[in-house]
Amino acid sequence: MSQGFDGFGSAFFDGDSPVPKEVSLHIAAGMLQIGLDDGETLRWPVDEVRQLPDLAGGKTAVLRRTTDPLSRLHLNDLSLLAHLPHLNRRAPPKGRGRLVAWAVAAVAAVGLQIFVLVPLLADNLAGFIPPEGERALGEATFGQIREALDETGLNPLAICDGAEGVDALNTLVGRLGSGRDLRQAVTVSVLDHKMVNAFALPGGFVVLFRGLIDTAQGPDEVAAVLAHEIGHVISSDPTRHALRSAGSIGVLGLLFGDFAGGAAVLFLTERLISAQYSQAAEIGADEFAYEVLAQAGISPAALGDMFANLQAEYGDSSDLAAHFLSHPTLSRRIIAARAAVDESIAYAPSMSAEDWAAVQVVCD
Amino acid sequence: MSNTSNLNSPWRSKPQPHVVYTGGGLENGMGIEFSGKRGALFWLALKTGFFTILTLGFYRFWMKTRLRRWYWSAIRPGGHPLEYVGEPLEKLLGFFIAVVILTFYIGIVNLMLMFVSFSVFESSVIGYMLSFVGVIPIWFYARYRARRYVLARTRWRGVRFGLEKGAWGYAWRALWYWALTIISLGILWPRMTFLLEKYKIDRTYFGSARLLQGGRWQMLYRATLPFVASLVFLAVAVLWTVLIDPVFPNGIRDGSALFSSIDDLIETGKTPADWVKPERVFLFPLALSGMLFGAIYYRWVSKRIMANHKIGPDVQFASRLSGVRVTFVYVLGNFLAYLVLIAGLVALVLFAAIAFFGGFGLAPEMMGAEALAGLPRWVSLILFAVVYLTLFLMWGVLHNTFVTFPLMRHMAVTTSLPLTAGLELISQRARDEFAEAEGFAEALDLGAAI
């Protein structure tokens, strides 16, 4: 039993010559019979015929046979399609192993790059940047941070310049750094922002936020934070961090690239990475702070008190937000700071009551 | 037949253009039809774009493949659709390969550049510039490779297209021609356009037949006319309003005085007494729009001129592309797409202001603001992300529907093959395996979308 179809306007291409061949079309005994002008008849088993997907226009179809990658039958009589049972069945995917291998390789390459090579290179190169270069790097980053934190969108975030307060802070830095090689001059600035935080930048910039001074219960806590940040300056952590960012941002840009701008993803991921790799540095800076504070006759427990304030403000690292604060679990560090206290020594306050009062109004 | 020798590479004699009489219709030649509907494309772009967002971008390889299949099959020389046989999985594989290779280059090179920039120049700007400049050769390289991949996966009447190897040759030439163009202040731009096109076309095959870009680069100067005219117009406007008969004869001492004068002008309709015919400043936006028009016009009309000089062995191309119409489509389509983008961005900023900062004092008057501000932070964040992604999805969909679609259609229907006698002698070419597909272009965001 054979059924004929309208071959008018249909064409067969043999996969070698771009010249259309007229066809007569029949289905008989489970075969699609394609009759060509030269008398030859091709027989395609109906379950081996597939239709090309996503064809525009909709009034025609293009058919192929699974065993022949090149031949094509352009069809005008769509009633033929009803007789072909597996038009849209997909071929089993080829080279899946290879794809998985390269996917693993890509993930491994990015991981190796971000977590091993870039940090290694950054750590080694950081020591070779001359002080002027570090200073320039710090100034540029400081400017960017001030602009990023500004909420009005007009001027960079203001630096607090109450003369007496600034003097008091500088005196404190001098006291903390006395008898030590700080590697470079430390510049302390206070930013007029309510965030309870402080950070160090390349080139010896130490930055406190007004929020930190407001939250502090006394001058010792500010001194402790300063000592901690000076610890970062000494081990040139900020410079390494800047170099690492330069390397890893480019790599992540490759991965996320043009997908919907990607900038947000990029920023968050970069923050995650920096929080990851600065934990060891934080512990190191803490230990440096205990030492410096003890030497200056200030109680190391002050650092623990400051952390306790932070904890009250933000909660512990148990919630997601704290992960972005780039500090290891605060509770652990509070215990460590209190353990660093030597009971036999009588500690003195880090500055006079007048100086502390001046520091508290440095932003007014 | 004497022409057979032309069909196998390397050919022994170059094909010569024939004089073809097109006046009485295309007796021997063929036209190109375009058979897709805009609505169908819209839904395909919307559907695939939606999946791309759901899969955090991984579906984009499938989206690209499906859109190309659709566009290719809409273009029908002689009534037979082009076929795109590229596979999504090979694109994904190519992307992984490119990531493996480029990670090392980009990561290490960026870091070293930053180091040198800070150590030697004490600034980051030089580092960023160098790292940008360093990517330019790879950018051209990737473009050629992407073109080779797309041509290798394009068939018409069952016969493959192909592009010979030569991506580095293309990259160096592109850099050199760009340098010449910059040194000559743009006068040699047409030379760059022509020679880069010739490099690509002379290495392009359809089956066994090699194509050839004929003509000379000087012929492209015709296409620069609107741009040059606008430039001259701008120069004259500058001369007139600044030197010959200044609008501000006393000069502008400071910007704030100018702004307050403009405020007065808007409120009272009066201009300061010392301004001379200030309406002439409107010559500038006019001249600048003329230059924009001229730039788009050049891009497309140069394509037309070069298409008219593309030949294969006893195959010839002709184009009747309308520069004005294409420019109109381009400007209007992009305007629509960007309008949605900007309207969406404004909505997004308002949303963010209300949800995260409780609004800048404007919240209470707006409907629903209270409810938004009251949402938990993570819900707002997710909502924000969804709106942000939807915005880019809609932009992509509209760009496809109102820019790519009409441009493709116009290009297709205005192109024809007045001479096709050579087709019968063409035979199939071997498959170009090309494992890395367009991975480099994808990783470097060349927008190789279609």
Coordinates of C-alpha atoms in Angstrom, one line a residue, chain B residues 13-284:
Chain B
S13 CA 42.9 32.3 -12.9
K14 CA 40.8 34.9 -11.0
P15 CA 37.1 35.0 -11.8
Q16 CA 36.3 38.1 -13.9
P17 CA 33.2 40.2 -13.4
H18 CA 30.7 39.7 -16.2
V19 CA 28.4 42.4 -17.6
V20 CA 25.0 41.1 -16.6
Y21 CA 21.8 42.7 -17.9
T22 CA 19.5 43.0 -15.0
G23 CA 17.0 45.3 -16.7
G24 CA 14.5 42.6 -17.7
G25 CA 14.4 40.8 -14.4
L26 CA 16.6 38.0 -13.2
E27 CA 16.3 35.5 -16.1
N28 CA 19.4 33.6 -15.2
G29 CA 19.9 35.0 -11.7
M30 CA 18.0 34.6 -8.5
G31 CA 16.6 36.8 -5.8
I32 CA 16.6 36.3 -2.1
E33 CA 13.4 36.0 -0.1
F34 CA 12.8 36.6 3.6
S35 CA 10.0 34.6 5.0
G36 CA 10.0 35.0 8.8
K37 CA 7.3 36.9 10.8
R38 CA 8.2 39.4 13.4
G39 CA 5.8 38.0 15.9
A40 CA 7.3 34.5 15.7
L41 CA 10.7 35.9 16.3
F42 CA 9.5 38.0 19.3
W43 CA 8.1 34.9 21.0
L44 CA 11.2 32.8 20.2
A45 CA 13.5 35.6 21.6
L46 CA 11.3 36.0 24.7
K47 CA 11.1 32.3 25.4
T48 CA 14.8 31.6 25.0
G49 CA 15.7 34.8 26.9
F50 CA 13.5 33.8 29.8
F51 CA 15.2 30.4 30.0
T52 CA 18.6 32.1 29.9
I53 CA 17.7 34.1 33.0
L54 CA 16.3 31.1 34.7
T55 CA 19.5 29.2 34.2
L56 CA 21.7 32.1 35.2
G57 CA 23.0 32.6 31.7
F58 CA 23.8 29.0 30.7
Y59 CA 21.0 28.7 28.3
R60 CA 22.5 31.5 26.3
F61 CA 24.3 29.0 24.1
W62 CA 20.9 27.4 23.3
M63 CA 19.3 30.8 22.8
K64 CA 22.0 31.9 20.4
T65 CA 21.7 28.6 18.4
R66 CA 17.9 28.7 18.1
L67 CA 17.8 32.4 17.1
R68 CA 20.5 31.8 14.5
R69 CA 18.6 28.8 13.1
W70 CA 15.5 30.9 12.8
Y71 CA 17.2 33.9 11.1
W72 CA 19.2 31.7 8.8
S73 CA 16.1 29.7 7.7
A74 CA 14.3 33.0 7.0
I75 CA 16.8 34.0 4.4
R76 CA 16.1 32.1 1.2
P77 CA 18.2 32.6 -1.8
G78 CA 16.3 31.1 -4.8
G79 CA 13.5 30.1 -2.3
H80 CA 15.7 27.6 -0.4
P81 CA 16.5 28.6 3.2
L82 CA 20.0 28.8 4.6
E83 CA 20.6 26.2 7.4
Y84 CA 22.5 26.8 10.6
V85 CA 23.9 23.6 11.9
G86 CA 25.9 24.9 14.9
E87 CA 25.2 23.0 18.2
P88 CA 24.7 24.6 21.6
L89 CA 26.9 22.0 23.3
E90 CA 29.9 22.7 21.1
K91 CA 29.5 26.4 22.0
L92 CA 29.5 25.5 25.7
L93 CA 32.6 23.4 25.1
G94 CA 34.3 26.3 23.2
F95 CA 33.4 28.6 26.1
F96 CA 35.1 26.3 28.6
I97 CA 38.2 26.0 26.4
A98 CA 38.4 29.7 26.0
V99 CA 38.0 30.2 29.8
V100 CA 40.9 27.8 30.5
I101 CA 43.2 29.6 28.1
L102 CA 42.2 33.2 28.8
T103 CA 42.0 32.9 32.6
F104 CA 45.8 32.6 32.8
Y105 CA 46.4 35.4 30.3
I106 CA 43.9 37.8 31.8
G107 CA 44.6 37.1 35.5
I108 CA 48.4 37.1 35.4
V109 CA 48.8 39.8 32.8
N110 CA 46.4 42.2 34.6
L111 CA 48.2 41.7 37.9
M112 CA 51.6 42.3 36.4
L113 CA 50.4 45.4 34.6
M114 CA 48.9 46.8 37.8
F115 CA 52.2 46.1 39.5
V116 CA 54.3 47.8 36.8
S117 CA 51.8 50.7 36.6
F118 CA 52.1 51.4 40.4
S119 CA 55.8 50.7 40.7
V120 CA 56.8 52.8 37.7
F121 CA 54.1 55.3 36.9
E122 CA 52.5 55.6 40.4
S123 CA 49.0 55.5 39.0
S124 CA 46.4 52.9 38.0
V125 CA 45.2 54.6 34.8
I126 CA 48.2 53.4 32.8
G127 CA 47.7 49.8 34.1
Y128 CA 44.0 49.8 33.0
M129 CA 44.9 51.3 29.6
L130 CA 47.6 48.8 29.0
S131 CA 45.4 45.9 30.0
F132 CA 42.8 47.2 27.6
V133 CA 45.3 47.7 24.8
G134 CA 46.6 44.1 25.4
V135 CA 43.2 42.6 24.8
I136 CA 42.7 44.4 21.4
P137 CA 44.7 41.9 19.2
I138 CA 42.9 39.0 20.9
W139 CA 39.6 40.8 20.2
F140 CA 40.3 40.9 16.5
Y141 CA 41.6 37.3 16.6
A142 CA 38.4 36.2 18.3
R143 CA 36.2 38.0 15.8
Y144 CA 37.8 36.2 12.9
R145 CA 37.6 32.9 14.7
A146 CA 33.9 33.5 15.4
R147 CA 33.2 34.3 11.8
R148 CA 35.0 31.1 10.7
Y149 CA 32.9 29.1 13.1
V150 CA 29.6 30.6 11.9
L151 CA 30.4 30.2 8.2
A152 CA 31.6 26.6 8.8
R153 CA 28.2 25.9 10.4
T154 CA 26.2 27.6 7.6
R155 CA 24.8 25.6 4.7
W156 CA 22.7 26.5 1.7
R157 CA 21.2 23.7 -0.5
G158 CA 23.1 21.2 1.6
V159 CA 26.5 22.7 0.8
R160 CA 28.8 24.2 3.5
F161 CA 30.3 27.6 3.6
G162 CA 33.8 28.0 5.0
L163 CA 36.5 30.4 6.0
E164 CA 40.2 29.6 5.7
K165 CA 42.4 29.8 8.7
G166 CA 44.2 33.2 9.2
A167 CA 42.9 34.8 12.5
W168 CA 46.3 36.2 13.5
G169 CA 46.9 37.6 10.0
Y170 CA 43.5 39.3 10.4
A171 CA 44.4 40.6 13.9
W172 CA 47.7 42.2 12.8
R173 CA 46.3 43.7 9.7
A174 CA 43.4 45.1 11.6
L175 CA 45.8 46.7 14.1
W176 CA 47.9 48.1 11.3
Y177 CA 45.0 49.6 9.4
W178 CA 43.6 51.1 12.6
A179 CA 46.9 52.7 13.3
L180 CA 47.0 54.2 9.7
T181 CA 43.4 55.3 10.1
I182 CA 44.2 57.1 13.3
I183 CA 47.4 58.7 12.0
S184 CA 45.6 59.9 8.9
L185 CA 42.8 61.4 11.0
G186 CA 40.2 59.0 9.5
I187 CA 41.0 59.7 5.9
L188 CA 42.2 56.1 5.3
W189 CA 39.1 54.7 7.1
P190 CA 37.6 53.4 3.8
R191 CA 40.9 51.7 3.0
M192 CA 40.6 49.8 6.3
T193 CA 37.0 48.9 5.8
F194 CA 37.7 47.6 2.3
L195 CA 41.0 45.7 3.0
L196 CA 39.6 44.0 6.1
E197 CA 36.5 42.9 4.1
K198 CA 38.7 41.7 1.3
Y199 CA 40.8 39.7 3.7
K200 CA 37.7 37.9 4.9
I201 CA 35.9 37.5 1.6
D202 CA 39.0 36.2 -0.3
R203 CA 39.2 33.4 2.2
T204 CA 35.5 32.6 2.1
Y205 CA 34.2 29.5 0.3
F206 CA 30.9 28.2 -0.7
G207 CA 31.5 24.5 -1.2
S208 CA 34.4 24.2 -3.5
A209 CA 34.0 27.7 -4.9
R210 CA 36.1 30.6 -3.5
L211 CA 34.7 34.1 -3.4
L212 CA 36.5 37.2 -4.3
Q213 CA 36.1 40.8 -3.2
G214 CA 36.7 42.9 -6.3
G215 CA 36.8 46.7 -6.7
R216 CA 39.1 49.3 -5.1
W217 CA 39.1 50.9 -1.7
Q218 CA 38.6 54.4 -3.1
M219 CA 35.1 53.5 -4.3
L220 CA 34.0 53.6 -0.6
Y221 CA 34.5 57.4 -0.5
R222 CA 31.1 57.8 -2.0
A223 CA 29.6 56.3 1.1
T224 CA 31.3 58.9 3.3
L225 CA 29.5 61.9 1.7
P226 CA 26.8 62.5 4.3
F227 CA 29.4 62.2 7.1
V228 CA 31.9 64.5 5.5
A229 CA 29.1 67.0 4.6
S230 CA 28.0 67.1 8.3
L231 CA 31.6 67.5 9.4
V232 CA 32.0 70.5 7.1
F233 CA 28.7 71.9 8.3
L234 CA 29.9 71.5 11.9
A235 CA 33.2 73.3 11.1
V236 CA 31.4 76.1 9.4
A237 CA 29.0 76.4 12.4
V238 CA 32.0 76.6 14.8
L239 CA 33.7 79.2 12.6
W240 CA 30.6 81.3 12.4
T241 CA 29.5 81.2 16.1
V242 CA 32.9 81.5 17.6
L243 CA 35.2 83.4 15.3
I244 CA 33.4 85.4 12.6
D245 CA 30.3 86.6 14.5
P246 CA 30.5 85.2 18.1
V247 CA 27.3 84.4 19.9
F248 CA 29.0 85.4 23.2
P249 CA 31.2 88.4 22.2
N250 CA 32.2 89.0 25.7
G251 CA 33.2 85.4 26.3
I252 CA 31.8 83.1 29.0
R253 CA 33.5 84.0 32.3
D254 CA 32.0 81.3 34.4
G255 CA 29.6 78.5 33.8
S256 CA 27.1 79.4 36.6
A257 CA 26.5 82.8 34.9
L258 CA 25.6 80.9 31.7
F259 CA 23.2 78.6 33.6
S260 CA 21.4 81.5 35.3
S261 CA 21.0 83.2 31.9
I262 CA 19.5 80.0 30.5
D263 CA 17.1 79.9 33.5
D264 CA 16.0 83.5 32.7
L265 CA 15.6 82.6 29.1
I266 CA 13.2 79.7 30.0
E267 CA 11.2 81.7 32.5
T268 CA 11.0 85.1 30.7
G269 CA 11.8 84.2 27.1
K270 CA 14.4 87.0 27.0
T271 CA 18.0 86.6 26.2
P272 CA 20.8 88.7 27.7
A273 CA 21.5 91.8 25.7
D274 CA 25.1 90.9 24.8
W275 CA 24.2 87.6 23.1
V276 CA 24.2 87.8 19.3
K277 CA 21.6 85.7 17.6
P278 CA 21.8 82.9 20.2
E279 CA 19.4 80.6 18.2
R280 CA 22.5 79.7 16.1
V281 CA 23.7 77.3 18.9
F282 CA 21.0 74.9 17.6
L283 CA 23.3 74.4 14.6
F284 CA 25.5 72.1 16.8

